[in-house]
Short mmCIF file of C-alpha atoms in Angstrom, two decimals:
data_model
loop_
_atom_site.label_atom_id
_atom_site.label_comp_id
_atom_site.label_asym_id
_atom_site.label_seq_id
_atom_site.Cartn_x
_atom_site.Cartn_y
_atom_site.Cartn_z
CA UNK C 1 -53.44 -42.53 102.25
CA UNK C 2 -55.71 -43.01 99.28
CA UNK C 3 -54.71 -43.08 95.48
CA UNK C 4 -55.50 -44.62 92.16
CA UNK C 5 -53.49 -45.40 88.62
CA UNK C 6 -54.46 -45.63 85.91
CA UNK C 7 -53.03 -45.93 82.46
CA UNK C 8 -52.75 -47.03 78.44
CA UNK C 9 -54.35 -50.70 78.27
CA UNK C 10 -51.11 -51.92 77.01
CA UNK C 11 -47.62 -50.60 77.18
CA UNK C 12 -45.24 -52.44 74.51
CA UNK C 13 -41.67 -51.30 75.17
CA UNK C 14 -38.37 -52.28 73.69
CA UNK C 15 -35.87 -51.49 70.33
CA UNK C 16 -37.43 -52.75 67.52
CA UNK C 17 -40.82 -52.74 68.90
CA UNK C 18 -42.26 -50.77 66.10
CA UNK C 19 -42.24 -54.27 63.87
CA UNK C 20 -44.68 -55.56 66.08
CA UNK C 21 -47.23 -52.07 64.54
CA UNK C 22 -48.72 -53.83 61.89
CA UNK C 23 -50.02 -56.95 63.99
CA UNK C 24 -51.53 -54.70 66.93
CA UNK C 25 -53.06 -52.14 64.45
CA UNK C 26 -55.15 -55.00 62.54
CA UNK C 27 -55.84 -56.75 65.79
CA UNK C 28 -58.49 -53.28 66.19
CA UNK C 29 -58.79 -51.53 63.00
CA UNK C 30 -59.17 -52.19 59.44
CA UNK C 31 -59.13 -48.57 58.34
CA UNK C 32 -56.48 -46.34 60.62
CA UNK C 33 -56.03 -42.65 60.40
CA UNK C 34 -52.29 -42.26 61.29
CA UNK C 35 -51.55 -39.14 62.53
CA UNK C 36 -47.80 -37.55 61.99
CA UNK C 37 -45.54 -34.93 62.83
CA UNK C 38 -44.83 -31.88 60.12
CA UNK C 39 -42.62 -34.29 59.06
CA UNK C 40 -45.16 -36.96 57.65
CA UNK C 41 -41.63 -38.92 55.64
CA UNK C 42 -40.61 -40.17 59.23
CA UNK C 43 -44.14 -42.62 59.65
CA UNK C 44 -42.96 -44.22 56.36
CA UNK C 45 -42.08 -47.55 58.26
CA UNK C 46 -45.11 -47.55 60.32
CA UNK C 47 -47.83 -46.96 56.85
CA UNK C 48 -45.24 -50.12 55.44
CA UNK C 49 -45.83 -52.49 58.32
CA UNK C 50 -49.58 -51.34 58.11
CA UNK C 51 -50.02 -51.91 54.40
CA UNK C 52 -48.32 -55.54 55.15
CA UNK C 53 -50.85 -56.50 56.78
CA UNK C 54 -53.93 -55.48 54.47
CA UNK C 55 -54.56 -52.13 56.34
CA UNK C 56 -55.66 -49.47 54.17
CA UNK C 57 -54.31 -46.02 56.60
CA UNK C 58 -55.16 -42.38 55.84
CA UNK C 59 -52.54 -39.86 56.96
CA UNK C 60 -52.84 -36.55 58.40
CA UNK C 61 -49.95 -34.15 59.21
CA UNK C 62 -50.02 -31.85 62.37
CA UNK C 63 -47.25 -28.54 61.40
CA UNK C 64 -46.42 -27.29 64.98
CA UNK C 65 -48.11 -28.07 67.82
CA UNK C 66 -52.28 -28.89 67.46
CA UNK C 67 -54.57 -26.27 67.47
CA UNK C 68 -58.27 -26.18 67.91
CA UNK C 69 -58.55 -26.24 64.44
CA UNK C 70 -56.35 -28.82 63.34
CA UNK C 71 -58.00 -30.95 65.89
CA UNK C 72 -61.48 -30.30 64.02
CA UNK C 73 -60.28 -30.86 60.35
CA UNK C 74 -58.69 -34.00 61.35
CA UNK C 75 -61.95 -35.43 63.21
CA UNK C 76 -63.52 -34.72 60.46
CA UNK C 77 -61.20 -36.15 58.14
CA UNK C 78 -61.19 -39.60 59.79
CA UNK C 79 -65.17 -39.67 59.76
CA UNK C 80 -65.05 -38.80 55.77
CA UNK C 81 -62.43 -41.72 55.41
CA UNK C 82 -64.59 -44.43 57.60
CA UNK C 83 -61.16 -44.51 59.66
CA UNK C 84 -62.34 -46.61 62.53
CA UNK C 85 -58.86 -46.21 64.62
CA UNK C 86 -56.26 -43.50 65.11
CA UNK C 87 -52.70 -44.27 65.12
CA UNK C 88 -50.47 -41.05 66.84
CA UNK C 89 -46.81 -41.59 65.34
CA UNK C 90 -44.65 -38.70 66.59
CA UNK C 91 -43.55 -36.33 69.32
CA UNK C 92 -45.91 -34.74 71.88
CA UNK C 93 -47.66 -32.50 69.11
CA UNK C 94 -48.68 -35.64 67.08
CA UNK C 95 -49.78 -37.68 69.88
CA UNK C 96 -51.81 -34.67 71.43
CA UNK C 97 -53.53 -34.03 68.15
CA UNK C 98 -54.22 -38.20 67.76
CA UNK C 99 -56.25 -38.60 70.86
CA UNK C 100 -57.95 -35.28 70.50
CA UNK C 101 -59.30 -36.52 67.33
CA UNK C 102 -59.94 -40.46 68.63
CA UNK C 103 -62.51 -39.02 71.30
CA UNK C 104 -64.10 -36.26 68.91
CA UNK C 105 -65.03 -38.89 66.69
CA UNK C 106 -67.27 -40.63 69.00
CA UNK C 107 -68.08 -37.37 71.07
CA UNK C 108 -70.70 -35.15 69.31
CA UNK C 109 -70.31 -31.24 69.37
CA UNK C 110 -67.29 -29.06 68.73
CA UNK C 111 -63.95 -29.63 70.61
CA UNK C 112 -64.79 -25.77 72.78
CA UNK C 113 -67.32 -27.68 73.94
CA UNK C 114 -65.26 -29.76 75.97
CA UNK C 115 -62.23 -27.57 76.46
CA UNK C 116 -61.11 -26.64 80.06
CA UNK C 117 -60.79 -23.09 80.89
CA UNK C 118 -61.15 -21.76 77.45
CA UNK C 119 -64.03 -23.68 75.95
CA UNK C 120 -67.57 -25.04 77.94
CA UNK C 121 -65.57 -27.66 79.84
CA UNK C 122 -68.65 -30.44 79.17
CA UNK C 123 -67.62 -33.99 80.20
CA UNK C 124 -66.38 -36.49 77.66
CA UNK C 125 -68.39 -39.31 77.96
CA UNK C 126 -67.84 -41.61 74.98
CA UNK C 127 -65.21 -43.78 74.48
CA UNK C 128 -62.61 -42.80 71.37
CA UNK C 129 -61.90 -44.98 68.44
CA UNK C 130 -59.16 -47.55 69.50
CA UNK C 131 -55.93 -45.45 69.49
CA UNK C 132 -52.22 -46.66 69.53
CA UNK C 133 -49.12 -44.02 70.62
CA UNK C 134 -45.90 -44.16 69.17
CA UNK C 135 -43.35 -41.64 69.93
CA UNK C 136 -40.60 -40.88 68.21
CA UNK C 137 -38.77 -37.95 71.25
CA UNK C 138 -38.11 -39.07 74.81
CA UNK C 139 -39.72 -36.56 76.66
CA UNK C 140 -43.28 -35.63 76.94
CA UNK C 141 -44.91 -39.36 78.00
CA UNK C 142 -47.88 -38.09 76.23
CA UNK C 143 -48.30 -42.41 75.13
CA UNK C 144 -50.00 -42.94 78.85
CA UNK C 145 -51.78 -39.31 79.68
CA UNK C 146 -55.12 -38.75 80.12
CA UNK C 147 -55.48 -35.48 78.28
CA UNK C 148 -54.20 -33.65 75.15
CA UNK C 149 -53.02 -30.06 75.02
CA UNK C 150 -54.59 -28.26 72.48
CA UNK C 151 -53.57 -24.52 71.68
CA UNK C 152 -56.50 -21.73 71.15
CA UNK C 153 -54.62 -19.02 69.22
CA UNK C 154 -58.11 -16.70 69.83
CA UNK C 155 -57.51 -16.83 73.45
CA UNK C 156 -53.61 -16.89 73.18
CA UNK C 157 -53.69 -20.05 75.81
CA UNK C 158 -52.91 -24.20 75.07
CA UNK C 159 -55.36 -25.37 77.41
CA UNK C 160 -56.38 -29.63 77.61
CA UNK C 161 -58.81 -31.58 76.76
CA UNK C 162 -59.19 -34.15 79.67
CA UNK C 163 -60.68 -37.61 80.51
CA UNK C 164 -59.46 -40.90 81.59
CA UNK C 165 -61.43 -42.18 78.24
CA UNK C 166 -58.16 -40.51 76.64
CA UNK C 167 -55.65 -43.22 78.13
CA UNK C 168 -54.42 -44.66 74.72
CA UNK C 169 -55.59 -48.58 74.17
CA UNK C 170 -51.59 -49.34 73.32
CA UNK C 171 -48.55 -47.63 73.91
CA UNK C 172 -45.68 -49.18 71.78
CA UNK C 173 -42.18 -47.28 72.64
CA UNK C 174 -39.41 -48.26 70.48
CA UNK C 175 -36.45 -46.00 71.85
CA UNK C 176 -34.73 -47.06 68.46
CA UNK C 177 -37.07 -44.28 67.10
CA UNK C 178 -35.55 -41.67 68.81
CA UNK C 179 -31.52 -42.61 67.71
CA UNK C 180 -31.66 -39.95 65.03
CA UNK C 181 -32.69 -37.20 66.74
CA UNK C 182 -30.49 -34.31 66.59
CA UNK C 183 -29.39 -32.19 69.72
CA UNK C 184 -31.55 -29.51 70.49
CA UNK C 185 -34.64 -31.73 70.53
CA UNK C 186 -32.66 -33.87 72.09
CA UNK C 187 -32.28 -31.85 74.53
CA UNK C 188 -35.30 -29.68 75.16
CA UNK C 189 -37.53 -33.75 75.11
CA UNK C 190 -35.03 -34.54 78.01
CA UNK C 191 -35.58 -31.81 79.75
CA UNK C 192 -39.22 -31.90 78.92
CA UNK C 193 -38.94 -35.83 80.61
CA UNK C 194 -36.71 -34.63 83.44
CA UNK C 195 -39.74 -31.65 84.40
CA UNK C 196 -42.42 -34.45 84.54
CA UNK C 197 -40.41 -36.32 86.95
CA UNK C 198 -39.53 -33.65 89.32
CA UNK C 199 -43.19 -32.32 89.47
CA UNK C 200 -45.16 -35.30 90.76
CA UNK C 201 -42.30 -35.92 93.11
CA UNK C 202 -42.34 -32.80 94.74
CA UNK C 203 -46.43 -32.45 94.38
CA UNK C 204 -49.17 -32.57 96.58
CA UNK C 205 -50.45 -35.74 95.33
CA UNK C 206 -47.37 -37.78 94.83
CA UNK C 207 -48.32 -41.39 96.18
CA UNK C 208 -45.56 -44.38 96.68
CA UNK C 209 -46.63 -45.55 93.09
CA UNK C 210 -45.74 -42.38 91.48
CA UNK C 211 -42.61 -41.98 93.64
CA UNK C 212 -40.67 -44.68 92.01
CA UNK C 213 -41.20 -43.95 88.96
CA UNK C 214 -40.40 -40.52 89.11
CA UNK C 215 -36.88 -41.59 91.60
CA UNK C 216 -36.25 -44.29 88.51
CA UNK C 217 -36.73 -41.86 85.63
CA UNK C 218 -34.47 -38.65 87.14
CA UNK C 219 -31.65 -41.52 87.87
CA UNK C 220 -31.72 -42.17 84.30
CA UNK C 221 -31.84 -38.33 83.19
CA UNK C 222 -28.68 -38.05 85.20
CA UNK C 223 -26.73 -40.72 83.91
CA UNK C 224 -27.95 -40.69 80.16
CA UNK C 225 -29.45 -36.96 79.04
CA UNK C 226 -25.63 -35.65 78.47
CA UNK C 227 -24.48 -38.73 76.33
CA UNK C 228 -27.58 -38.61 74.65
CA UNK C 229 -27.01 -35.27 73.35
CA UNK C 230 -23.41 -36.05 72.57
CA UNK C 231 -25.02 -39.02 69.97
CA UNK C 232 -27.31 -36.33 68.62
CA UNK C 233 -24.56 -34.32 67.82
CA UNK C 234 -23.10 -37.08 65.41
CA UNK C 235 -26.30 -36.89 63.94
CA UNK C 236 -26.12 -32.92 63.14
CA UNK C 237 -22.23 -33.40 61.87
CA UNK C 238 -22.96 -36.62 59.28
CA UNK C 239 -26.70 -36.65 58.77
CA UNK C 240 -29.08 -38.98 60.26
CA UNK C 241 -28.37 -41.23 57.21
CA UNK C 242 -24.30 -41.30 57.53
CA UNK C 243 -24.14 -41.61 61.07
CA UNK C 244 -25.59 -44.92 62.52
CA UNK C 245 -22.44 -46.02 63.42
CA UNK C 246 -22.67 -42.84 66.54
CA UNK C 247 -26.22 -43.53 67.41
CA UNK C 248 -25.76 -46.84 67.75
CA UNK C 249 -23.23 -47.78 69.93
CA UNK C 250 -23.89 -49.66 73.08
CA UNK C 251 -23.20 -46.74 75.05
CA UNK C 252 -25.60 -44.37 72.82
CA UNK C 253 -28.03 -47.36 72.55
CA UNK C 254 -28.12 -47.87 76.28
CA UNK C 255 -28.63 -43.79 76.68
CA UNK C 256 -31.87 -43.68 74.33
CA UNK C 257 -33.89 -46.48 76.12
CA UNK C 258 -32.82 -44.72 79.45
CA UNK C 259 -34.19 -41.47 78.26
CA UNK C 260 -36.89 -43.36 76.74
CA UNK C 261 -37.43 -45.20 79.91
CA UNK C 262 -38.09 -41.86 81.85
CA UNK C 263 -39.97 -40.56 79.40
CA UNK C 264 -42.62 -43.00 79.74
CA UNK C 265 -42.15 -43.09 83.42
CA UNK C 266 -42.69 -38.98 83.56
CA UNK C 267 -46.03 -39.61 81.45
CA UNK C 268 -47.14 -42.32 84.12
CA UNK C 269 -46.37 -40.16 86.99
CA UNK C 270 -48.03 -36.87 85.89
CA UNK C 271 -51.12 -38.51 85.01
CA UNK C 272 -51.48 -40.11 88.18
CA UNK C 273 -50.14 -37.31 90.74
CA UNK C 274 -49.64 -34.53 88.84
CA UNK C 275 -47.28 -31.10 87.85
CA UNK C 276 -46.98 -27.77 89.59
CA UNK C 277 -45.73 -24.23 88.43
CA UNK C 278 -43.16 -25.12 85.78
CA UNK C 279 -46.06 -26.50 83.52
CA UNK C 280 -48.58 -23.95 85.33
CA UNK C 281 -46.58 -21.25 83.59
CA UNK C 282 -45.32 -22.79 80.94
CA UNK C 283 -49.42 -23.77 79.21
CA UNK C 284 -50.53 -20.34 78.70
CA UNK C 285 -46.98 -19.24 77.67
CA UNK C 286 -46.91 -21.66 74.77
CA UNK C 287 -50.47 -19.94 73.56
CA UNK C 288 -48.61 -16.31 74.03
CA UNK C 289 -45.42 -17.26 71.82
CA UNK C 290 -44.20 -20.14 69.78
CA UNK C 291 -41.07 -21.97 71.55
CA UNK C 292 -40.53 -25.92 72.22
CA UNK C 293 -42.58 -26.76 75.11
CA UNK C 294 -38.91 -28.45 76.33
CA UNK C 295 -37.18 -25.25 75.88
CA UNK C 296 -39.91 -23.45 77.95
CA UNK C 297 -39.61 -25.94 80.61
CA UNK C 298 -35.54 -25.91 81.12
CA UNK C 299 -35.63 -21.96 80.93
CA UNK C 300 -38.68 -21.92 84.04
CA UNK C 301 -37.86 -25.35 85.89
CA UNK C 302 -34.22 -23.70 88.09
CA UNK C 303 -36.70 -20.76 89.10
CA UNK C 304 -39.77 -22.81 90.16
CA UNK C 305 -37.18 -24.95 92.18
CA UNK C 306 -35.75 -21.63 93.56
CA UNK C 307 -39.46 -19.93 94.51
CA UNK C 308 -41.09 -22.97 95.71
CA UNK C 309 -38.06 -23.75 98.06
CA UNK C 310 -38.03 -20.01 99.59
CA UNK C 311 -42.35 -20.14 99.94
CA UNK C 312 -42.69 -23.69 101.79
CA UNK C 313 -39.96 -22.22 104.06
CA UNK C 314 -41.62 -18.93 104.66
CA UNK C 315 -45.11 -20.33 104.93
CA UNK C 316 -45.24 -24.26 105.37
CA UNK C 317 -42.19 -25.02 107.08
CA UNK C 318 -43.48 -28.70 108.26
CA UNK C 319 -44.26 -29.42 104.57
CA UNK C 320 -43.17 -32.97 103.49
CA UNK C 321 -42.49 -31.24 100.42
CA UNK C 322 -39.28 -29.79 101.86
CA UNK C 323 -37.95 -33.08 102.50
CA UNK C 324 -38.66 -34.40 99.13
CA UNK C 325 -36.87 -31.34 97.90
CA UNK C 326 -33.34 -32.42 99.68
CA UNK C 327 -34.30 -35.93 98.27
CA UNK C 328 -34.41 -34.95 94.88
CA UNK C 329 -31.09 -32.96 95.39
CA UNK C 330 -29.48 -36.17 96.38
CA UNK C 331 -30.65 -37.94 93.17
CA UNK C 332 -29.45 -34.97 90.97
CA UNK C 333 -26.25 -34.43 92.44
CA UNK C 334 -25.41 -37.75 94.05
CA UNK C 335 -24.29 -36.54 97.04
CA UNK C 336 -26.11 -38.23 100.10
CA UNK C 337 -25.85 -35.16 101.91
CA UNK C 338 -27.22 -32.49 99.44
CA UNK C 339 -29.77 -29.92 100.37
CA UNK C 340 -32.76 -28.66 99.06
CA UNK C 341 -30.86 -25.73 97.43
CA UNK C 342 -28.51 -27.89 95.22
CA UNK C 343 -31.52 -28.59 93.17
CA UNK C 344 -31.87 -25.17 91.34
CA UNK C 345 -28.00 -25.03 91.36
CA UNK C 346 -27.62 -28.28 89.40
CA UNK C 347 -30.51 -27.64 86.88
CA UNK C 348 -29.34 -24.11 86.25
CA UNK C 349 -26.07 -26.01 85.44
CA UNK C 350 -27.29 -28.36 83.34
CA UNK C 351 -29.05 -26.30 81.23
CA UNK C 352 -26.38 -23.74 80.56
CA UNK C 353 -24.13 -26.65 79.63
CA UNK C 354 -26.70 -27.82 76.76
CA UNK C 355 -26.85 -24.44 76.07
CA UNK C 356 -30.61 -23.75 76.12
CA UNK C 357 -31.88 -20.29 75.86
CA UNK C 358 -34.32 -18.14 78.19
CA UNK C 359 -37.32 -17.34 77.58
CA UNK C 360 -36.18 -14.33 75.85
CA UNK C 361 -35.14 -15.93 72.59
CA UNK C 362 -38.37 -17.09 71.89
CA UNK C 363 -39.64 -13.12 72.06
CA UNK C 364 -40.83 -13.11 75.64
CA UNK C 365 -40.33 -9.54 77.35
CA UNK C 366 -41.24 -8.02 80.49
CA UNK C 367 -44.32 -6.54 78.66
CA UNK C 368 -45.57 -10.31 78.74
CA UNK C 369 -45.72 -11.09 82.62
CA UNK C 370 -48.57 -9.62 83.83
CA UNK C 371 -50.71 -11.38 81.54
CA UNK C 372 -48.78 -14.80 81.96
CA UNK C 373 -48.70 -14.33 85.79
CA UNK C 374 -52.63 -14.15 85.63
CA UNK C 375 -53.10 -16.61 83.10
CA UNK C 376 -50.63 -18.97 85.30
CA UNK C 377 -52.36 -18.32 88.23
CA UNK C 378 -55.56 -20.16 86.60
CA UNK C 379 -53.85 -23.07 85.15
CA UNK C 380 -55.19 -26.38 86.03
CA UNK C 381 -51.40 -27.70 86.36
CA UNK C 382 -50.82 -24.97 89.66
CA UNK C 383 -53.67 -26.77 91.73
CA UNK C 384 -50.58 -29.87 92.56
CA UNK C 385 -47.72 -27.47 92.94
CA UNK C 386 -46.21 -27.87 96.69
CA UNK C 387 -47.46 -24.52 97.54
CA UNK C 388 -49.36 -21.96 96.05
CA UNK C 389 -47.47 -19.38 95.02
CA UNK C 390 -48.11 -15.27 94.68
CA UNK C 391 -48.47 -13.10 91.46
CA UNK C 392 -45.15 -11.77 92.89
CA UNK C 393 -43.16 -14.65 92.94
CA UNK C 394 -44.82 -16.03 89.82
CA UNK C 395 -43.38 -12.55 88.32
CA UNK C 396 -40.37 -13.39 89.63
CA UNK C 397 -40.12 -16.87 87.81
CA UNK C 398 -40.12 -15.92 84.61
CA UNK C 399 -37.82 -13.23 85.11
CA UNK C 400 -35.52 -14.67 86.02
CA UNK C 401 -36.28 -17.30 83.03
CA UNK C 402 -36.05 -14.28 80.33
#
C-alpha cells in the first residue's frame, strides 16, 4: 500500500467563521482581488470585514460557471490592480475561477497553455498569489482541490487546470453561509457532495485516509440532505430575509454543518483518490449544454452505480470494488445486510423525491451521446473509475439519465 495527502495549508471550519476573514486576509495581502459569484451583493460581509482591517479589495464577478476567458480578464485584472492575493467567496464556479486566476498571475503564458486535454497541458510551476476559499453551497469541496474546472466553449468541453500548487493557502468554511440557500441548489450541492464521496470510495485509488472521510461524509448526506432541503424551502416561501427563524433552528443548524461537513470531506477525498464515470461524463457534458454541475451528477450517479456494478461482475469478479459497493449500500440504506444493488435503488429514490430532472431538461437528446460517449471516454476523471467501462455502456448511462 502506498499513498499521499495533501491539502489547503489551513482549514478554518465552524458557524461564524467568516468574522475571523478580515484578520487572515491581512495576515497575507494588503491588496486582495475577491472573486464572487453572479451574485457579487452576497460577498458584502466579507469586502466589510476586509475594509475593517485597512484592506483595500478589488472585486470581480464570475456569471455562470468560468470560462477560459473569464479566467484571462480576471488575471489580468488583478495584475492592473497590484492585487497581491485572491480571495474566492462563492460556490464551485467562484472558487474555480479564484485559483485559476491566483496561479496565472505568477505563471507566464495563456491559460491553453496549461489546460489538460484541450489546451498544451505545460506544467504549472510557480506558486499562485496567496489564495483563501470561502464557500457559500455545501457541495463541490472545491476549498481543498488541486485543480479548477474551466469551460472552453470553442471545444464544447470544461476541462481542468491541475497542480498541487493550486491547494488554496486557507480554507475558511462557515456552514452559516449556506442557511439561506434555497432548495434546488440545495439540493443539486448535496448531491454534488454526496457524488464526491461515493467516487473515491468505490475508486481504484481509495486509501484508508480517504475511506473515512468519504464513510463520514455519506453518513451525514443520509441523515441531513432531506432536512436540509426542507429549511431551504422556508427560504423560497418567506425570503431569505423573513425566514431566519426556519434556517436556524437547531435541527436546520445541525443539518447545514453536516452537509457542510461532507462537503469539505468530498473535496479532501477526490483530491487525494479520485472520481470515476459520474464526473467522467458529466465534464464534457457541462461544455455541451448549460445545467448545474449537481443536477448533472444526481441525473448520471443511479446509472454509473447500475453499469459499474453489472461490468466488475462480468469482467472483474474478485474486484475489491464489489465489496465496497455492498459497503456503501449499507451506509445508504442502513441495513447491515444490503447488497451492492440497493445502491442505485436508493439514489434513484432519492433523487426522484427532491425532484431533480434528467438530463433531458437541460436539452440533452439522443443526438448528443455519441459525442459525449467519446468525449467521456477521454476524461481524466474515468482513469479512477472501478472499471473501465465500454462506449456501449457509457451510451447506456446517459440514457437512461435523459
Amino acid at each position: 500500500m502506498r499513498f499521499e495527502f495533501s491539502t489547503a495549508g489551513r482549514i478554518v471550519f465552524g458557524a461564524g467563521t467568516l468574522q475571523e476573514a478580515g484578520e487572515i486576509v491581512e495576515g497575507m495581502s494588503e491588496r486582495p482581488l475577491v472573486v464572487t459569484g453572479g451574485t457579487a451583493g452576497r460577498a458584502e460581509p466579507l469586502l466589510s470585514l476586509l475594509a475593517g482591517r485597512g484592506l483595500t479589495s478589488t472585486t470581480y464577478a464570475v456569471v455562470g460557471e468560468p470560462d477560459v476567458e473569464m479566467v484571462r480578464h480576471g488575471a489580468a485584472l488583478a495584475r492592473d490592480e497590484g492585487c497581491d492575493c485572491v480571495v474566492g467567496f462563492g460556490g464551485g464556479a467562484a472558487l474555480d475561477a479564484a485559483k485559476a486566476i491566483a496561479i496565472l498571475m505568477t505563471n507566464p503564458g495563456d491559460v491553453l497553455d496549461y489546460l489538460e486535454i484541450v489546451g498544451r497541458g505545460r506544467a504549472l510551476t510557480e506558486a499562485p498569489v496567496p489564495m483563501m476559499a470561502v464557500p457559500t453551497t455545501a457541495g463541490t469541496g472545491t476549498e481543498v482541490t488541486r485543480n479548477s474546472v474551466i469551460a472552453s466553449p470553442e471545444h464544447r468541453v470544461k476541462v481542468s487546470l491541475r497542480s498541487p500548487l493550486m491547494l488554496p493557502r486557507v480554507a475558511l468554511v462557515d456552514p452559516e453561509l449556506t442557511y439561506t440557500l434555497p432548495p434546488a441548489l440545495t439540493a443539486t450541492t448535496g448531491l454534488d457532495a454526496l457524488t464526491q464521496l461515493i467516487e473515491p470510495f468505490v475508486c481504484t485509488r481509495a486509501n484508508p485516509f480517504t475511506d473515512g472521510l468519504c464513510k463520514e461524509g455519506i453518513t451525514r448526506v443520509v441523515r441531513s440532505l432531506r432536512r436540509a432541503v426542507e429549511s431551504g424551502q422556508a427560504v423560497a416561501a418567506h425570503g431569505a430575509a423573513r425566514a431566519p427563524e426556519a434556517t436556524r433552528t437547531p435541527e436546520t443548524a445541525a443539518a447545514r454543518e453536516d452537509m457542510a461537513v461532507a462537503s469539505l470531506f468530498g473535496g479532501l477525498a477526490l483530491a487525494n483518490a479520485g472520481l470515476g464515470a459520474v464526473h467522467g461524463i458529466a465534464g464534457p457534458l457541462g461544455g455541451m449544454v448549460r445545467a448545474p454541475h449537481g443536477a448533472v451528477c444526481a441525473a448520471l450517479l443511479p446509472g454509473v452505480a447500475a453499469a459499474n456494478l453489472y461490468a466488475l461482475r462480468r469482467r472483474a469478479p474478485r474486484s475489491e470494488a464489489l465489496g465496497r459497493y455492498a459497503k456503501l449500500a449499507q451506509l445508504l440504506t442502513g441495513n447491515p445486510g444490503a447488497a451492492g444493488d440497493e445502491v442505485s435503488k436508493w439514489l434513484r429514490r432519492l433523487v426522484a423525491d427532491l425532484e431533480i430532472p434528467g438530463l433531458g431538461a437541460y436539452g440533452v437528446g439522443p443526438e448528443h451521446i455519441p459525442e459525449l460517449v467519446e468525449k467521456a471516454a477521454a476524461a481524466s476523471s474515468m482513469k479512477a473509475n472501478p472499471v473501465e467501462l465500454t462506449r456501449d455502456e457509457l451510451a447506456s448511462i446517459v440514457e437512461s439519465a435523459l
